[in-house]
Amino acid sequence: MKITNTEIYRFSIPMEPFVIATGTMEFAQNVFIRVHTDAGIYGVGECSAFPMIVGETQETCLAMAKDFAGIWKGKNPLEIPERMQDLLAYADHNATIKSAFDMALFDISAKHAQKPLYQFLGGNKKVIETDMTIGIDTPEGMANTALKYKENGCRIIKIKLGKKVHEDIERVRQIRKAVGNELTLRLDANQGWSFDDAVFALGELADQDIEFCEQPMRTWFDDRLPELALNSPIKIMADESCYNHHDARKLLNSKSCEYINIKFAKSGGILEAQKIHEEALQRGVKCMIGSMMESKIALTANLHFALASPNVVFFDLDTCLLGHLVDPTTGGLSYDGYILDVPDTIGIGADAKEDFLAGCEKWVI
């Protein structure tokens, strides 16, 4: 099988503004690709640029996508490690756009094997429940949002923090007061605190029954993560500190965190995500599967990966519920409240709507 050409789309999804510690997203800066083969099979891939986190924008992703597509022409898409090595040899970093190309390869391979992706990866169906994320707002506003989620049946809430530390503490306290003790609360500071702020905030929130706190400090303070983890009454999850399995190894060897958040936009896709999962599995460290602002296409691929990854026990797959004003997809995962399921169609089982693509800027390489 050979790759013949790749379609690349500027896949912008309008959305309600979403605020985290490092900035505000006005629309989902996504890229969608279809990698075509001479066997009549094509694979889909999607990535969501989040420049405040990964340093990639929609423009950089599109530029690199054109180069990557040219590199792959005439090559075998079933050789997934070799094809991803082609991209690594051409350009370091750029994990976000690489994840779309990785996704397309796995879609092609699963379709070629006539299996849903989770079965191709060796997984089985199980119950998966996502959390719902609350962007930064006033303490009162965030408490009201949390209460609405609870009334809709949500049982797990992730709270974005990382602005002024005293206000962050008040945000969490008001949310806990609003929703009561039966809901699970998670924190995500998105690198917003200093070491001293993190020690103070996590100590102050010890009585709020918090499951864990994601990425309390900037990655340049990674050398202080072991000290924070040792002194924090709340467990630490590494997010922006862990892009690849080498990062995972260093974090785990230094006892910097209790958990790791795996995101395709950081890892470069499924292949590297599997390696991160294996590093954590060997050390008994549980993982989360997370996301940026992807549509159901990439979220479905995330869910397939989670079904084949026994050490992934936390799920943050709510992005298309966080204010996307249109759904540009067909097929893909389904939500029964906050319980997720994937279709048993071959491959990823999701694609873009043709009428939405008709309005997108397009390149064919």
mmCIF file of C-alpha atoms in Angstrom:
data_model
loop_
_atom_site.group_PDB
_atom_site.id
_atom_site.type_symbol
_atom_site.label_atom_id
_atom_site.label_comp_id
_atom_site.label_asym_id
_atom_site.label_seq_id
_atom_site.Cartn_x
_atom_site.Cartn_y
_atom_site.Cartn_z
ATOM 1 C CA MET A 1 0.000 0.000 0.000
ATOM 2 C CA LYS A 2 1.265 3.489 -0.868
ATOM 3 C CA ILE A 3 0.211 7.000 0.099
ATOM 4 C CA THR A 4 -0.954 8.915 -2.963
ATOM 5 C CA ASN A 5 -1.940 12.320 -1.613
ATOM 6 C CA THR A 6 -3.079 14.175 1.486
ATOM 7 C CA GLU A 7 -5.932 16.652 1.845
ATOM 8 C CA ILE A 8 -5.339 19.383 4.431
ATOM 9 C CA TYR A 9 -8.125 21.586 5.811
ATOM 10 C CA ARG A 10 -8.197 24.687 7.989
ATOM 11 C CA PHE A 11 -10.718 23.200 10.430
ATOM 12 C CA SER A 12 -11.773 26.240 12.485
ATOM 13 C CA ILE A 13 -14.654 25.596 14.883
ATOM 14 C CA PRO A 14 -16.464 28.617 16.367
ATOM 15 C CA MET A 15 -16.917 28.390 20.112
ATOM 16 C CA GLU A 16 -17.790 30.328 23.213
ATOM 17 C CA PRO A 17 -14.655 31.958 24.743
ATOM 18 C CA PHE A 18 -12.850 29.565 27.098
ATOM 19 C CA VAL A 19 -10.485 30.987 29.733
ATOM 20 C CA ILE A 20 -7.515 29.249 31.370
ATOM 21 C CA ALA A 21 -4.518 30.651 33.267
ATOM 22 C CA THR A 22 -2.429 31.164 30.132
ATOM 23 C CA GLY A 23 -5.037 32.782 27.880
ATOM 24 C CA THR A 24 -8.450 32.726 26.208
ATOM 25 C CA MET A 25 -9.517 30.610 23.222
ATOM 26 C CA GLU A 26 -12.058 32.299 20.909
ATOM 27 C CA PHE A 27 -12.282 29.426 18.414
ATOM 28 C CA ALA A 28 -10.843 25.936 18.070
ATOM 29 C CA GLN A 29 -7.685 26.291 15.951
ATOM 30 C CA ASN A 30 -7.925 22.844 14.399
ATOM 31 C CA VAL A 31 -6.474 21.142 11.320
ATOM 32 C CA PHE A 32 -8.123 18.161 9.630
ATOM 33 C CA ILE A 33 -6.388 15.828 7.174
ATOM 34 C CA ARG A 34 -7.233 12.856 4.988
ATOM 35 C CA VAL A 35 -4.333 10.661 3.932
ATOM 36 C CA HIS A 36 -5.276 8.759 0.763
ATOM 37 C CA THR A 37 -3.778 5.485 -0.461
ATOM 38 C CA ASP A 38 -3.678 3.485 -3.680
ATOM 39 C CA ALA A 39 -5.770 0.801 -1.931
ATOM 40 C CA GLY A 40 -8.833 3.050 -1.872
ATOM 41 C CA ILE A 41 -8.516 3.524 1.907
ATOM 42 C CA TYR A 42 -8.018 6.917 3.472
ATOM 43 C CA GLY A 43 -7.252 7.807 7.059
ATOM 44 C CA VAL A 44 -8.504 10.841 8.943
ATOM 45 C CA GLY A 45 -6.598 12.908 11.462
ATOM 46 C CA GLU A 46 -7.358 16.022 13.483
ATOM 47 C CA CYS A 47 -5.349 18.188 15.821
ATOM 48 C CA SER A 48 -6.178 21.262 17.880
ATOM 49 C CA ALA A 49 -3.499 23.925 18.237
ATOM 50 C CA PHE A 50 -3.329 25.464 21.705
ATOM 51 C CA PRO A 51 -0.499 28.006 21.348
ATOM 52 C CA MET A 52 -0.463 29.046 25.008
ATOM 53 C CA ILE A 53 0.411 25.459 25.927
ATOM 54 C CA VAL A 54 2.268 23.774 23.055
ATOM 55 C CA GLY A 55 3.554 26.797 21.128
ATOM 56 C CA GLU A 56 1.886 25.717 17.885
ATOM 57 C CA THR A 57 -0.768 27.763 16.096
ATOM 58 C CA GLN A 58 -3.161 26.793 13.350
ATOM 59 C CA GLU A 59 -0.826 28.528 10.880
ATOM 60 C CA THR A 60 2.270 26.619 11.986
ATOM 61 C CA CYS A 61 0.311 23.368 11.891
ATOM 62 C CA LEU A 62 -0.859 24.038 8.342
ATOM 63 C CA ALA A 63 2.645 24.940 7.195
ATOM 64 C CA MET A 64 4.164 21.785 8.662
ATOM 65 C CA ALA A 65 1.288 19.644 7.379
ATOM 66 C CA LYS A 66 2.146 20.586 3.801
ATOM 67 C CA ASP A 67 5.766 19.543 4.328
ATOM 68 C CA PHE A 68 4.826 16.315 6.089
ATOM 69 C CA ALA A 69 2.385 15.371 3.346
ATOM 70 C CA GLY A 70 5.115 15.729 0.740
ATOM 71 C CA ILE A 71 7.515 13.572 2.740
ATOM 72 C CA TRP A 72 5.000 10.716 2.919
ATOM 73 C CA LYS A 73 4.027 10.550 -0.753
ATOM 74 C CA GLY A 74 4.694 7.092 -2.197
ATOM 75 C CA LYS A 75 5.422 5.511 1.193
ATOM 76 C CA ASN A 76 3.661 2.667 3.018
ATOM 77 C CA PRO A 77 1.176 3.956 5.643
ATOM 78 C CA LEU A 78 1.065 0.585 7.416
ATOM 79 C CA GLU A 79 4.653 1.123 8.598
ATOM 80 C CA ILE A 80 3.603 3.459 11.399
ATOM 81 C CA PRO A 81 6.901 3.752 13.370
ATOM 82 C CA GLU A 82 8.855 4.345 10.149
ATOM 83 C CA ARG A 83 6.440 7.013 8.922
ATOM 84 C CA MET A 84 6.512 8.869 12.229
ATOM 85 C CA GLN A 85 10.308 8.648 12.238
ATOM 86 C CA ASP A 86 10.227 10.327 8.818
ATOM 87 C CA LEU A 87 8.531 13.313 10.408
ATOM 88 C CA LEU A 88 10.829 13.369 13.433
ATOM 89 C CA ALA A 89 13.869 13.275 11.173
ATOM 90 C CA TYR A 90 12.514 16.275 9.260
ATOM 91 C CA ALA A 91 11.460 18.427 12.236
ATOM 92 C CA ASP A 92 11.733 18.142 15.990
ATOM 93 C CA HIS A 93 8.823 19.135 18.230
ATOM 94 C CA ASN A 94 5.581 20.113 16.363
ATOM 95 C CA ALA A 95 3.772 17.369 18.297
ATOM 96 C CA THR A 96 0.317 18.809 17.668
ATOM 97 C CA ILE A 97 0.326 18.538 13.871
ATOM 98 C CA LYS A 98 2.255 15.263 14.054
ATOM 99 C CA SER A 99 -0.632 13.833 16.095
ATOM 100 C CA ALA A 100 -3.030 14.355 13.166
ATOM 101 C CA PHE A 101 -0.720 12.437 10.829
ATOM 102 C CA ASP A 102 -0.204 9.672 13.403
ATOM 103 C CA MET A 103 -3.984 9.402 13.815
ATOM 104 C CA ALA A 104 -4.492 9.028 10.074
ATOM 105 C CA LEU A 105 -1.974 6.161 9.945
ATOM 106 C CA PHE A 106 -3.738 4.266 12.715
ATOM 107 C CA ASP A 107 -7.076 4.866 10.997
ATOM 108 C CA ILE A 108 -5.716 3.397 7.752
ATOM 109 C CA SER A 109 -4.174 0.410 9.530
ATOM 110 C CA ALA A 110 -7.345 -0.385 11.481
ATOM 111 C CA LYS A 111 -9.448 -0.079 8.324
ATOM 112 C CA HIS A 112 -6.994 -2.336 6.488
ATOM 113 C CA ALA A 113 -7.366 -4.895 9.324
ATOM 114 C CA GLN A 114 -11.175 -4.512 9.171
ATOM 115 C CA LYS A 115 -11.346 -3.661 12.889
ATOM 116 C CA PRO A 116 -12.487 -0.752 15.043
ATOM 117 C CA LEU A 117 -9.389 1.079 16.229
ATOM 118 C CA TYR A 118 -9.758 -0.004 19.861
ATOM 119 C CA GLN A 119 -9.767 -3.664 18.777
ATOM 120 C CA PHE A 120 -6.819 -3.069 16.441
ATOM 121 C CA LEU A 121 -4.960 -1.663 19.473
ATOM 122 C CA GLY A 122 -5.895 -4.715 21.556
ATOM 123 C CA GLY A 123 -8.604 -3.106 23.649
ATOM 124 C CA ASN A 124 -12.104 -3.959 24.811
ATOM 125 C CA LYS A 125 -15.219 -1.961 25.612
ATOM 126 C CA LYS A 126 -15.621 -0.642 29.161
ATOM 127 C CA VAL A 127 -17.540 2.129 30.888
ATOM 128 C CA ILE A 128 -15.806 5.491 30.502
ATOM 129 C CA GLU A 129 -17.074 8.632 32.203
ATOM 130 C CA THR A 130 -15.679 12.038 31.349
ATOM 131 C CA ASP A 131 -15.317 15.001 33.642
ATOM 132 C CA MET A 132 -16.536 18.478 32.702
ATOM 133 C CA THR A 133 -14.176 21.436 32.788
ATOM 134 C CA ILE A 134 -15.030 24.867 34.169
ATOM 135 C CA GLY A 135 -13.031 27.772 32.713
ATOM 136 C CA ILE A 136 -11.782 30.604 34.913
ATOM 137 C CA ASP A 137 -14.481 33.034 36.010
ATOM 138 C CA THR A 138 -15.527 34.707 39.242
ATOM 139 C CA PRO A 139 -15.952 32.319 42.163
ATOM 140 C CA GLU A 140 -19.705 32.861 41.998
ATOM 141 C CA GLY A 141 -19.846 32.295 38.250
ATOM 142 C CA MET A 142 -17.831 29.088 38.477
ATOM 143 C CA ALA A 143 -19.987 27.803 41.341
ATOM 144 C CA ASN A 144 -23.125 28.446 39.284
ATOM 145 C CA THR A 145 -21.628 26.585 36.306
ATOM 146 C CA ALA A 146 -20.679 23.651 38.535
ATOM 147 C CA LEU A 147 -24.207 23.501 39.910
ATOM 148 C CA LYS A 148 -25.645 23.420 36.375
ATOM 149 C CA TYR A 149 -23.336 20.526 35.478
ATOM 150 C CA LYS A 150 -24.431 18.669 38.615
ATOM 151 C CA GLU A 151 -28.095 19.194 37.748
ATOM 152 C CA ASN A 152 -27.374 17.733 34.283
ATOM 153 C CA GLY A 153 -25.957 14.562 35.851
ATOM 154 C CA CYS A 154 -22.236 15.346 35.859
ATOM 155 C CA ARG A 155 -20.336 13.601 38.655
ATOM 156 C CA ILE A 156 -16.757 14.792 37.987
ATOM 157 C CA ILE A 157 -15.738 18.450 37.632
ATOM 158 C CA LYS A 158 -12.344 19.839 36.653
ATOM 159 C CA ILE A 159 -11.729 23.382 37.868
ATOM 160 C CA LYS A 160 -9.408 25.689 35.939
ATOM 161 C CA LEU A 161 -7.266 27.840 38.230
ATOM 162 C CA GLY A 162 -3.911 29.633 38.095
ATOM 163 C CA LYS A 163 -4.743 33.327 38.389
ATOM 164 C CA LYS A 164 -4.628 35.079 41.776
ATOM 165 C CA VAL A 165 -4.053 32.367 44.333
ATOM 166 C CA HIS A 166 -6.418 33.681 47.034
ATOM 167 C CA GLU A 167 -9.209 33.986 44.458
ATOM 168 C CA ASP A 168 -8.409 30.463 43.242
ATOM 169 C CA ILE A 169 -8.875 29.120 46.749
ATOM 170 C CA GLU A 170 -12.205 30.910 46.996
ATOM 171 C CA ARG A 171 -13.259 29.515 43.599
ATOM 172 C CA VAL A 172 -12.753 25.953 44.800
ATOM 173 C CA ARG A 173 -14.438 26.525 48.147
ATOM 174 C CA GLN A 174 -17.518 28.058 46.548
ATOM 175 C CA ILE A 175 -17.769 25.243 44.019
ATOM 176 C CA ARG A 176 -17.519 22.598 46.735
ATOM 177 C CA LYS A 177 -20.161 24.397 48.778
ATOM 178 C CA ALA A 178 -22.455 24.615 45.745
ATOM 179 C CA VAL A 179 -22.214 20.977 44.621
ATOM 180 C CA GLY A 180 -21.870 19.253 47.985
ATOM 181 C CA ASN A 181 -19.614 16.367 48.899
ATOM 182 C CA GLU A 182 -20.791 13.716 46.430
ATOM 183 C CA LEU A 183 -19.098 15.155 43.322
ATOM 184 C CA THR A 184 -15.441 14.509 42.469
ATOM 185 C CA LEU A 185 -13.433 17.728 42.095
ATOM 186 C CA ARG A 186 -10.170 18.022 40.192
ATOM 187 C CA LEU A 187 -7.966 21.111 39.876
ATOM 188 C CA ASP A 188 -5.922 22.328 36.913
ATOM 189 C CA ALA A 189 -3.709 25.373 37.453
ATOM 190 C CA ASN A 190 -2.237 25.247 33.918
ATOM 191 C CA GLN A 191 1.201 26.334 35.210
ATOM 192 C CA GLY A 192 -0.308 29.434 36.802
ATOM 193 C CA TRP A 193 1.198 29.275 40.287
ATOM 194 C CA SER A 194 4.659 29.823 41.678
ATOM 195 C CA PHE A 195 6.109 27.190 43.992
ATOM 196 C CA ASP A 196 5.096 29.206 47.062
ATOM 197 C CA ASP A 197 1.597 29.784 45.687
ATOM 198 C CA ALA A 198 1.218 26.078 44.953
ATOM 199 C CA VAL A 199 2.309 25.033 48.435
ATOM 200 C CA PHE A 200 -0.050 27.589 49.967
ATOM 201 C CA ALA A 201 -3.069 26.813 47.745
ATOM 202 C CA LEU A 202 -2.813 23.049 48.004
ATOM 203 C CA GLY A 203 -2.427 23.271 51.769
ATOM 204 C CA GLU A 204 -5.430 25.571 52.092
ATOM 205 C CA LEU A 205 -7.548 23.248 49.932
ATOM 206 C CA ALA A 206 -6.601 20.047 51.764
ATOM 207 C CA ASP A 207 -10.028 19.903 53.432
ATOM 208 C CA GLN A 208 -11.971 20.215 50.139
ATOM 209 C CA ASP A 209 -11.631 16.535 49.128
ATOM 210 C CA ILE A 210 -9.712 17.179 45.886
ATOM 211 C CA GLU A 211 -8.824 14.164 43.730
ATOM 212 C CA PHE A 212 -5.664 15.743 42.257
ATOM 213 C CA CYS A 213 -4.172 18.977 40.926
ATOM 214 C CA GLU A 214 -2.844 19.161 37.380
ATOM 215 C CA GLN A 215 0.300 21.117 36.531
ATOM 216 C CA PRO A 216 0.431 23.605 39.398
ATOM 217 C CA MET A 217 3.666 25.317 38.239
ATOM 218 C CA ARG A 218 5.473 26.393 35.084
ATOM 219 C CA THR A 219 7.557 23.671 33.517
ATOM 220 C CA TRP A 220 10.731 25.613 34.267
ATOM 221 C CA PHE A 221 10.085 24.739 37.929
ATOM 222 C CA ASP A 222 10.096 20.990 37.205
ATOM 223 C CA ASP A 223 13.145 20.649 39.433
ATOM 224 C CA ARG A 224 10.902 21.647 42.360
ATOM 225 C CA LEU A 225 8.079 19.233 41.538
ATOM 226 C CA PRO A 226 9.507 16.472 43.775
ATOM 227 C CA GLU A 227 9.533 18.899 46.715
ATOM 228 C CA LEU A 228 5.990 20.018 45.962
ATOM 229 C CA ALA A 229 4.733 16.454 45.558
ATOM 230 C CA LEU A 230 6.321 15.501 48.865
ATOM 231 C CA ASN A 231 4.721 18.396 50.752
ATOM 232 C CA SER A 232 1.339 18.641 49.061
ATOM 233 C CA PRO A 233 -1.691 17.052 50.757
ATOM 234 C CA ILE A 234 -3.259 16.851 47.267
ATOM 235 C CA LYS A 235 -1.845 14.503 44.640
ATOM 236 C CA ILE A 236 -0.047 16.060 41.665
ATOM 237 C CA MET A 237 -0.701 15.223 38.014
ATOM 238 C CA ALA A 238 1.903 16.238 35.433
ATOM 239 C CA ASP A 239 0.463 17.695 32.224
ATOM 240 C CA GLU A 240 2.589 20.286 30.416
ATOM 241 C CA SER A 241 5.659 18.780 32.091
ATOM 242 C CA CYS A 242 5.120 15.530 30.161
ATOM 243 C CA TYR A 243 5.206 15.618 26.373
ATOM 244 C CA ASN A 244 6.876 12.289 25.599
ATOM 245 C CA HIS A 245 7.968 9.061 27.272
ATOM 246 C CA HIS A 246 11.378 10.529 28.111
ATOM 247 C CA ASP A 247 9.632 13.262 30.101
ATOM 248 C CA ALA A 248 7.525 10.577 31.780
ATOM 249 C CA ARG A 249 10.587 8.575 32.713
ATOM 250 C CA LYS A 250 12.306 11.597 34.279
ATOM 251 C CA LEU A 251 9.200 12.663 36.189
ATOM 252 C CA LEU A 252 8.634 9.194 37.570
ATOM 253 C CA ASN A 253 12.267 8.562 38.438
ATOM 254 C CA SER A 254 12.357 11.832 40.399
ATOM 255 C CA LYS A 255 9.002 11.125 42.094
ATOM 256 C CA SER A 256 7.665 14.425 40.787
ATOM 257 C CA CYS A 257 4.017 13.393 40.469
ATOM 258 C CA GLU A 258 1.467 10.717 41.304
ATOM 259 C CA TYR A 259 -0.316 10.843 37.925
ATOM 260 C CA ILE A 260 0.358 11.757 34.275
ATOM 261 C CA ASN A 261 -1.960 13.386 31.740
ATOM 262 C CA ILE A 262 -1.505 12.033 28.201
ATOM 263 C CA LYS A 263 -2.613 14.270 25.319
ATOM 264 C CA PHE A 264 -2.037 13.558 21.641
ATOM 265 C CA ALA A 265 -1.333 17.257 21.030
ATOM 266 C CA LYS A 266 1.701 16.935 23.335
ATOM 267 C CA SER A 267 2.830 13.403 22.543
ATOM 268 C CA GLY A 268 2.487 13.568 18.767
ATOM 269 C CA GLY A 269 -0.208 10.914 18.646
ATOM 270 C CA ILE A 270 -1.031 7.346 19.568
ATOM 271 C CA LEU A 271 2.410 5.835 19.000
ATOM 272 C CA GLU A 272 4.150 8.038 21.556
ATOM 273 C CA ALA A 273 1.136 7.973 23.868
ATOM 274 C CA GLN A 274 1.539 4.200 24.064
ATOM 275 C CA LYS A 275 5.148 4.663 25.183
ATOM 276 C CA ILE A 276 4.152 7.132 27.902
ATOM 277 C CA HIS A 277 1.479 4.712 29.063
ATOM 278 C CA GLU A 278 4.035 1.902 29.232
ATOM 279 C CA GLU A 279 6.478 3.987 31.305
ATOM 280 C CA ALA A 280 3.713 4.778 33.782
ATOM 281 C CA LEU A 281 2.370 1.221 33.798
ATOM 282 C CA GLN A 282 5.769 -0.195 34.720
ATOM 283 C CA ARG A 283 5.872 2.087 37.777
ATOM 284 C CA GLY A 284 2.234 1.712 38.825
ATOM 285 C CA VAL A 285 1.416 5.349 38.028
ATOM 286 C CA LYS A 286 -2.097 5.948 36.707
ATOM 287 C CA CYS A 287 -2.790 8.164 33.693
ATOM 288 C CA MET A 288 -5.450 10.477 32.327
ATOM 289 C CA ILE A 289 -6.371 10.833 28.659
ATOM 290 C CA GLY A 290 -6.856 14.528 28.007
ATOM 291 C CA SER A 291 -7.573 16.831 25.108
ATOM 292 C CA MET A 292 -7.329 20.405 23.851
ATOM 293 C CA MET A 293 -10.258 21.772 21.786
ATOM 294 C CA GLU A 294 -10.753 18.867 19.386
ATOM 295 C CA SER A 295 -13.976 17.854 17.675
ATOM 296 C CA LYS A 296 -15.423 14.355 17.974
ATOM 297 C CA ILE A 297 -12.942 13.100 15.347
ATOM 298 C CA ALA A 298 -9.867 13.367 17.539
ATOM 299 C CA LEU A 299 -11.861 12.704 20.709
ATOM 300 C CA THR A 300 -12.993 9.397 19.229
ATOM 301 C CA ALA A 301 -9.380 8.452 18.561
ATOM 302 C CA ASN A 302 -8.600 9.403 22.170
ATOM 303 C CA LEU A 303 -11.357 7.116 23.378
ATOM 304 C CA HIS A 304 -10.148 4.206 21.238
ATOM 305 C CA PHE A 305 -6.690 4.635 22.769
ATOM 306 C CA ALA A 306 -8.141 4.729 26.280
ATOM 307 C CA LEU A 307 -10.061 1.496 25.696
ATOM 308 C CA ALA A 308 -6.779 -0.209 24.831
ATOM 309 C CA SER A 309 -4.791 1.334 27.718
ATOM 310 C CA PRO A 310 -5.563 -0.295 31.081
ATOM 311 C CA ASN A 311 -3.501 2.222 33.037
ATOM 312 C CA VAL A 312 -5.653 5.131 31.796
ATOM 313 C CA VAL A 313 -8.234 5.541 34.557
ATOM 314 C CA PHE A 314 -9.055 9.273 34.357
ATOM 315 C CA PHE A 315 -10.886 10.749 31.369
ATOM 316 C CA ASP A 316 -11.026 14.386 30.295
ATOM 317 C CA LEU A 317 -12.829 14.117 26.955
ATOM 318 C CA ASP A 318 -15.308 16.960 27.180
ATOM 319 C CA THR A 319 -13.904 19.451 24.671
ATOM 320 C CA CYS A 320 -16.714 19.335 22.122
ATOM 321 C CA LEU A 321 -19.133 19.951 25.020
ATOM 322 C CA LEU A 322 -17.279 23.105 26.089
ATOM 323 C CA GLY A 323 -18.958 25.639 23.877
ATOM 324 C CA HIS A 324 -18.398 24.375 20.320
ATOM 325 C CA LEU A 325 -21.105 26.253 18.422
ATOM 326 C CA VAL A 326 -21.215 23.786 15.510
ATOM 327 C CA ASP A 327 -20.531 20.058 15.164
ATOM 328 C CA PRO A 328 -18.413 19.516 12.017
ATOM 329 C CA THR A 329 -18.323 15.733 12.353
ATOM 330 C CA THR A 330 -20.200 12.635 11.331
ATOM 331 C CA GLY A 331 -20.064 9.372 13.261
ATOM 332 C CA GLY A 332 -17.675 9.106 16.163
ATOM 333 C CA LEU A 333 -18.145 8.760 19.887
ATOM 334 C CA SER A 334 -21.491 9.233 21.569
ATOM 335 C CA TYR A 335 -22.409 10.737 24.920
ATOM 336 C CA ASP A 336 -25.053 9.222 27.176
ATOM 337 C CA GLY A 337 -24.972 12.021 29.681
ATOM 338 C CA TYR A 338 -21.274 11.909 30.536
ATOM 339 C CA ILE A 339 -20.749 8.220 29.691
ATOM 340 C CA LEU A 340 -18.846 7.738 26.416
ATOM 341 C CA ASP A 341 -18.979 5.018 23.787
ATOM 342 C CA VAL A 342 -17.310 4.444 20.412
ATOM 343 C CA PRO A 343 -18.924 2.926 17.325
ATOM 344 C CA ASP A 344 -17.915 -0.535 16.164
ATOM 345 C CA THR A 345 -17.315 0.647 12.603
ATOM 346 C CA ILE A 346 -13.823 -0.045 11.270
ATOM 347 C CA GLY A 347 -11.055 2.443 11.913
ATOM 348 C CA ILE A 348 -11.689 5.512 14.048
ATOM 349 C CA GLY A 349 -15.308 5.592 12.917
ATOM 350 C CA ALA A 350 -15.504 9.381 12.615
ATOM 351 C CA ASP A 351 -15.112 11.823 9.750
ATOM 352 C CA ALA A 352 -15.793 15.429 8.818
ATOM 353 C CA LYS A 353 -19.060 16.572 7.290
ATOM 354 C CA GLU A 354 -18.679 17.382 3.616
ATOM 355 C CA ASP A 355 -20.778 20.537 3.867
ATOM 356 C CA PHE A 356 -18.528 21.846 6.655
ATOM 357 C CA LEU A 357 -15.385 21.003 4.652
ATOM 358 C CA ALA A 358 -16.811 22.879 1.690
ATOM 359 C CA GLY A 359 -16.414 26.075 3.670
ATOM 360 C CA CYS A 360 -12.866 25.308 4.813
ATOM 361 C CA GLU A 361 -9.649 26.434 3.154
ATOM 362 C CA LYS A 362 -8.090 23.340 1.555
ATOM 363 C CA TRP A 363 -4.759 22.130 0.175
ATOM 364 C CA VAL A 364 -3.986 18.846 -1.627
ATOM 365 C CA ILE A 365 -0.398 17.595 -1.511
#
